XYZ file of C-alpha atoms in Angstrom:
432
model
C 0.171 0.060 0.465
C 1.919 3.390 -1.668
C 0.548 5.391 0.963
C 0.800 3.320 4.404
C 4.786 3.412 3.592
C 4.421 6.991 2.592
C 3.230 8.018 5.795
C 5.919 5.539 8.328
C 8.453 7.009 5.693
C 7.533 10.736 7.293
C 6.694 9.565 11.063
C 10.905 8.398 11.435
C 11.306 11.977 10.923
C 8.499 14.358 11.025
C 4.634 14.773 12.031
C 2.194 14.664 10.688
C -1.601 16.004 9.247
C -3.971 12.955 6.876
C -6.608 15.062 5.417
C -7.938 14.569 1.874
C -11.970 14.856 1.710
C -14.916 12.705 1.992
C -15.318 8.994 1.312
C -10.856 9.524 0.377
C -9.348 6.585 3.317
C -8.440 8.473 5.752
C -9.690 6.181 8.557
C -8.991 3.181 6.637
C -5.027 4.180 6.177
C -5.186 5.083 9.749
C -5.608 1.681 10.692
C -3.725 0.147 8.740
C -0.375 1.969 10.212
C -2.039 0.948 13.686
C -1.745 -2.327 12.797
C 2.034 -1.454 11.149
C 2.946 0.082 14.527
C 1.755 -2.598 16.832
C 3.691 -5.155 13.936
C 6.698 -3.064 14.280
C 6.240 -3.839 18.306
C 5.542 0.238 18.576
C 4.396 1.983 20.739
C 0.981 3.694 19.741
C -1.478 6.067 21.657
C -5.233 7.059 19.620
C -7.259 9.757 20.890
C -10.007 10.752 19.317
C -11.835 14.967 19.265
C -15.193 13.537 20.490
C -16.451 10.307 21.526
C -18.153 9.048 18.831
C -14.440 9.090 16.698
C -13.009 7.778 19.643
C -14.485 4.986 19.632
C -14.445 4.294 15.877
C -10.137 4.507 16.333
C -10.225 3.053 19.441
C -9.359 4.792 20.984
C -9.594 7.647 24.382
C -10.970 11.305 24.173
C -8.488 13.799 23.864
C -10.496 15.359 27.204
C -9.905 11.947 29.242
C -6.297 10.220 28.426
C -4.907 14.020 28.738
C -6.332 14.727 31.684
C -7.790 17.400 30.690
C -11.760 17.908 33.042
C -13.130 21.146 32.702
C -9.900 23.071 31.953
C -10.602 25.664 28.424
C -7.193 26.361 27.949
C -3.842 26.714 29.259
C -4.196 28.982 32.116
C -6.851 27.452 33.499
C -5.104 24.516 33.722
C -2.072 25.483 35.400
C -4.185 26.585 38.069
C -6.552 23.548 38.775
C -3.632 21.091 37.714
C -5.087 18.328 41.528
C -4.091 15.069 40.706
C -0.060 14.489 40.793
C -0.114 10.193 40.553
C -3.038 11.060 37.177
C -0.363 12.509 35.599
C 2.288 10.972 36.933
C 1.275 7.979 34.969
C -0.352 10.000 31.613
C 3.461 11.020 31.778
C 5.193 7.172 32.028
C 2.829 6.929 29.441
C 3.644 9.394 26.856
C 7.500 9.445 27.891
C 7.104 5.262 26.470
C 4.720 6.463 22.852
C 6.466 5.828 19.645
C 2.679 7.095 17.339
C 0.496 9.503 18.946
C -2.371 10.470 16.582
C -5.134 13.200 17.086
C -8.190 11.967 14.910
C -10.948 14.476 13.251
C -8.200 17.566 13.657
C -10.507 19.393 12.668
C -12.773 19.544 15.707
C -10.478 20.506 17.970
C -9.582 24.230 18.834
C -6.372 26.031 19.428
C -6.843 26.012 23.117
C -6.563 23.302 23.273
C -4.106 22.748 20.852
C -1.950 24.644 23.165
C -2.992 22.004 25.962
C -2.320 19.515 24.457
C 1.065 20.688 24.083
C 1.570 21.831 28.078
C 1.306 18.033 28.172
C 3.542 16.584 25.595
C 6.623 19.152 26.829
C 5.686 18.651 30.232
C 5.570 14.382 29.377
C 9.264 15.362 27.517
C 7.316 13.928 24.912
C 9.632 12.106 22.219
C 7.493 10.120 19.464
C 5.718 12.164 16.183
C 2.342 12.987 15.981
C -0.302 11.998 13.467
C -3.531 14.825 13.030
C -6.311 13.275 10.995
C -8.694 15.048 9.549
C -10.573 17.353 7.088
C -11.169 21.354 8.865
C -13.131 22.095 6.190
C -15.569 19.165 7.822
C -16.581 20.262 11.580
C -14.981 22.571 12.965
C -14.162 23.189 16.590
C -17.546 23.948 18.505
C -16.327 26.607 21.018
C -17.454 27.880 24.368
C -17.937 31.524 25.951
C -15.218 32.144 27.388
C -13.320 29.902 25.904
C -10.035 31.439 25.903
C -10.680 34.016 29.055
C -9.842 37.469 28.691
C -5.834 36.590 29.626
C -5.769 34.730 26.242
C -2.397 34.864 24.630
C -4.428 33.474 21.095
C -7.128 36.146 20.839
C -9.351 35.299 18.387
C -7.886 31.871 17.041
C -10.190 28.846 16.709
C -9.025 25.832 14.413
C -6.001 24.705 15.643
C -4.077 25.357 12.395
C -4.146 29.008 14.078
C -2.476 27.841 17.626
C 1.415 27.930 17.479
C 1.842 24.317 18.305
C 0.114 23.825 15.463
C 3.441 25.454 14.002
C 5.841 23.961 16.202
C 4.849 20.711 15.780
C 4.859 21.748 11.828
C 3.114 18.746 9.981
C 4.323 16.993 7.057
C 1.010 16.884 5.119
C -0.657 14.361 3.340
C -3.316 14.616 1.740
C -5.076 11.874 0.073
C -7.136 12.544 -3.435
C -8.291 9.452 -4.747
C -12.132 8.000 -3.826
C -12.839 5.109 -2.300
C -16.699 5.374 -1.446
C -17.194 6.545 -4.902
C -16.597 5.508 -8.560
C -19.032 8.555 -9.405
C -16.121 10.587 -10.739
C -18.965 13.709 -11.499
C -20.593 13.067 -7.774
C -16.913 12.968 -5.961
C -16.092 16.243 -7.919
C -19.428 17.522 -7.016
C -18.474 17.442 -3.672
C -15.278 18.250 -3.006
C -16.471 22.071 -4.104
C -19.421 21.841 -1.072
C -16.176 20.963 0.463
C -14.364 24.824 -0.647
C -17.518 26.567 -0.523
C -18.442 27.096 -4.012
C -21.502 27.007 -4.864
C -22.859 28.167 -8.851
C -25.749 26.976 -11.384
C -23.611 23.838 -11.818
C -23.769 22.694 -8.460
C -27.316 24.445 -7.910
C -28.471 22.669 -10.713
C -26.899 19.185 -9.358
C -28.944 19.099 -5.814
C -31.652 20.656 -7.724
C -31.635 17.449 -9.616
C -30.900 15.059 -6.832
C -34.737 16.581 -5.496
C -36.236 14.867 -8.095
C -34.915 11.627 -7.213
C -37.536 10.367 -5.796
C -37.619 7.102 -6.988
C -35.036 5.826 -4.347
C -37.294 5.983 -1.229
C -38.016 2.331 -3.246
C -35.126 0.998 -1.938
C -36.030 1.344 1.383
C -33.127 3.713 1.877
C -31.547 5.145 5.313
C -32.887 8.824 5.759
C -30.405 11.375 7.532
C -32.433 13.916 9.395
C -30.764 16.887 10.969
C -32.362 16.020 15.247
C -33.092 13.111 17.040
C -36.767 12.927 16.958
C -37.504 12.537 13.417
C -35.147 9.408 13.649
C -36.694 8.123 16.150
C -41.046 8.524 14.849
C -39.190 7.056 11.366
C -38.134 4.325 13.033
C -40.331 3.680 15.418
C -43.265 3.476 12.174
C -41.094 1.977 9.952
C -40.157 -0.796 13.068
C -44.290 -1.663 13.797
C -45.359 -2.374 9.866
C -42.963 -5.656 9.668
C -45.747 -7.951 11.259
C -43.826 -9.932 13.639
C -42.618 -10.370 17.572
C -41.390 -8.069 18.457
C -36.806 -8.389 20.193
C -35.487 -6.495 22.931
C -32.653 -7.242 22.845
C -30.221 -5.113 26.080
C -27.343 -4.376 26.312
C -24.987 -6.464 28.713
C -22.693 -3.288 30.334
C -19.942 -4.308 33.508
C -17.865 -2.121 34.999
C -14.586 -3.257 36.739
C -13.210 0.890 38.115
C -16.169 1.089 40.662
C -14.496 5.060 41.300
C -15.476 5.823 37.754
C -17.999 9.147 37.967
C -21.511 8.033 36.532
C -20.764 11.632 34.582
C -18.318 10.499 33.212
C -19.891 6.358 32.189
C -23.017 8.154 30.512
C -20.714 10.689 27.780
C -19.345 7.123 26.852
C -22.761 5.847 26.107
C -24.256 8.032 24.866
C -20.940 8.393 22.513
C -21.437 4.415 21.109
C -22.738 4.024 18.077
C -25.869 1.180 19.613
C -28.738 1.069 21.811
C -28.441 0.270 24.409
C -32.032 -1.162 23.859
C -31.426 -3.018 20.027
C -35.524 -3.443 19.200
C -36.247 -5.334 16.166
C -37.909 -8.169 14.060
C -37.313 -10.727 11.957
C -37.100 -8.407 8.250
C -36.034 -5.040 9.821
C -32.938 -3.710 7.719
C -30.091 -2.268 10.322
C -26.842 -1.288 9.596
C -23.611 -2.135 10.938
C -22.170 0.299 12.993
C -18.217 -0.527 13.033
C -15.556 -2.646 11.076
C -14.270 -6.333 11.313
C -12.813 -6.255 8.269
C -13.468 -8.635 5.796
C -16.510 -9.111 7.294
C -18.794 -5.707 7.404
C -18.243 -2.135 7.141
C -19.478 0.807 8.829
C -22.426 2.306 7.631
C -23.234 -1.258 5.165
C -26.614 -2.655 5.738
C -28.781 -6.151 5.732
C -31.366 -7.573 6.848
C -31.873 -9.585 9.638
C -32.958 -13.087 8.224
C -32.988 -14.777 12.830
C -32.819 -13.467 16.638
C -30.964 -15.243 18.382
C -30.022 -14.874 22.556
C -25.680 -15.099 21.313
C -26.345 -14.282 17.821
C -28.198 -12.614 14.729
C -28.547 -14.371 11.687
C -28.504 -11.358 9.519
C -28.322 -11.176 5.587
C -26.134 -9.498 3.094
C -25.047 -9.222 -1.000
C -26.616 -12.620 -1.179
C -25.711 -14.653 1.767
C -26.477 -15.342 5.275
C -23.421 -14.557 7.769
C -23.554 -14.872 11.869
C -22.969 -11.933 13.851
C -21.909 -12.190 17.532
C -22.078 -8.996 20.251
C -19.408 -6.833 19.950
C -17.632 -5.330 22.718
C -16.956 -1.940 23.078
C -14.742 -0.404 25.944
C -13.869 1.776 28.621
C -9.786 2.687 29.127
C -7.114 4.343 30.039
C -3.694 3.695 28.919
C -1.234 2.440 31.179
C 2.557 1.349 31.258
C 3.502 -1.738 32.484
C 6.461 -3.461 32.093
C 8.164 -0.949 29.600
C 5.050 -1.630 27.026
C 1.428 0.149 26.989
C -0.997 -1.727 28.180
C -5.392 -0.897 27.973
C -6.706 -0.841 31.718
C -10.587 -1.240 31.526
C -12.858 0.367 33.292
C -15.735 -0.564 32.014
C -17.733 -2.424 29.136
C -20.209 -2.665 26.916
C -21.568 -5.859 25.514
C -24.018 -4.833 22.339
C -24.377 -6.637 18.855
C -22.933 -3.820 16.373
C -25.683 -2.679 14.291
C -28.978 0.004 14.693
C -32.166 0.192 12.711
C -31.122 1.583 9.241
C -34.168 3.582 8.554
C -33.421 6.272 9.735
C -30.343 8.187 12.398
C -28.960 11.702 12.954
C -26.593 13.198 10.358
C -23.594 13.469 13.112
C -24.337 10.088 14.188
C -23.725 8.638 10.414
C -19.537 10.061 9.831
C -17.330 7.742 8.730
C -20.430 5.496 7.703
C -20.510 4.866 3.351
C -24.014 4.844 2.688
C -25.719 3.137 -0.482
C -29.318 3.526 -0.571
C -29.895 7.894 1.154
C -31.770 9.897 1.480
C -30.424 13.251 3.315
C -33.378 15.059 5.134
C -32.598 18.950 5.354
C -35.257 20.836 6.212
C -33.796 20.420 9.703
C -29.682 21.089 9.859
C -28.029 23.699 11.714
C -24.316 24.517 10.583
C -22.919 24.757 7.362
C -20.837 21.334 7.503
C -23.858 19.484 7.839
C -24.802 19.229 4.574
C -21.676 18.659 2.995
C -21.466 15.495 5.855
C -25.099 14.658 4.455
C -24.201 14.703 0.670
C -20.847 12.765 1.555
C -22.069 9.138 3.587
C -23.153 8.427 -0.745
C -21.827 5.936 -2.303
C -23.163 7.665 -6.367
C -25.311 10.178 -6.475
C -27.729 7.337 -8.496
C -30.019 6.450 -5.346
C -29.177 9.928 -3.757
C -32.623 12.100 -2.958
C -32.286 15.568 -1.868
C -35.308 16.252 0.867
C -36.290 20.008 1.179
C -39.675 21.420 1.585
C -38.695 24.805 3.853
C -39.138 26.899 0.867
C -35.959 29.148 -1.658
C -33.888 25.405 -2.330
C -30.971 27.671 -4.461
C -31.040 30.330 -1.578
C -30.770 27.492 1.182
C -27.870 26.604 -0.807
C -26.355 29.659 -1.164
C -26.975 29.941 2.365
C -25.322 26.551 4.081
C -22.903 25.849 1.818
C -20.079 28.386 2.631
C -16.760 27.452 4.313
C -14.285 29.987 6.538
C -12.627 32.442 4.980
C -9.685 30.842 6.504
C -9.888 27.543 6.290
C -9.667 28.329 2.579
C -6.372 30.326 3.374
C -4.902 27.050 4.860
C -5.413 24.492 2.678
C -5.088 27.428 -0.306
C -1.111 27.854 1.109
C 0.352 24.267 1.949
C 2.850 22.481 0.047
C 0.627 18.998 0.726
C 2.494 15.469 -1.187
C -0.904 14.450 -2.757
C -2.613 10.683 -3.560
């Protein structure tokens, strides 16, 4: 794999920013890098900026790993750092880390980058950092007074605006070949939307997808901006199926009794599977994790058999046996010179959810064959791009909008920050 060899070569001497538009294989390459490093007996720590991204790479969240607590910037960190034992353990792990991965870097703020640098400097970290993501996608969530009146960081928002990013000066590897779709025109239009480019060609393309009502006959997945519509549609479609309703409860195990309830609840919320999975034979489902060679995140199937210990799921005209998947909340510890995972809590559940509807937020990382994007209730500019870029092809994508002038709406929501555009226009990257 050419990309893997290039990335490994860069990481021997430099930090690396792995970027590219949706569906170009960033997650796949990241997984291969982790696999390769571990095969070489190297120590890897994988972190996500959100709970969902952490689960997707089988890692931890940035805040929990670095013990940031509720601190919003370095000034607060200096003031409130108290758990000396926890920090001693963290620094021991970092000192022995060969590769630190930070996924969904677009959602890491400049202030958070400075906090990360503070921890790395304090630990004597000597490894390489792999930043993964696309700044054209979801931006950092800016909380009120995040930077504080005494902040050294002014109006810096994005990770790349921080002095920490500039000090790491990562080499940039940009993936440009579509892996999710073979529709070149669709991929080209998506790239224009990603960059906030909107003209008559783009508008007419998406206007034509509003006429794609035949997709509704393909039992599609409908993406909504809010949970309310998702829950209503999934319940309605399940009720329409004759047969016994089975409720499969997740099995939760607490390994660390001192774990706070708020941390447990936050982790459970980040998992992309329901604690109570309601199913009927004949229900359409989506897989929520990757199991290479068996199923992938976003792949569709139909329930053909429900048993206590396994499900029979039909996909691509064959039956596969699917067993519960164990999701773990863990922390890294150093044991006998190796970084080990200490399990704090675990949840066993089948790695699926009903396929009729889901939120745009929970669809991140998925590739969906038959897709309807209901964009009537989206509330962030980047949500439109994230939603439509889940589609495997434009042929099986239907856009639903009923709140007025579609052209005007498209111009409002296909926007990107000038700073992000400027960042990408000025970078020197290796493109593949």
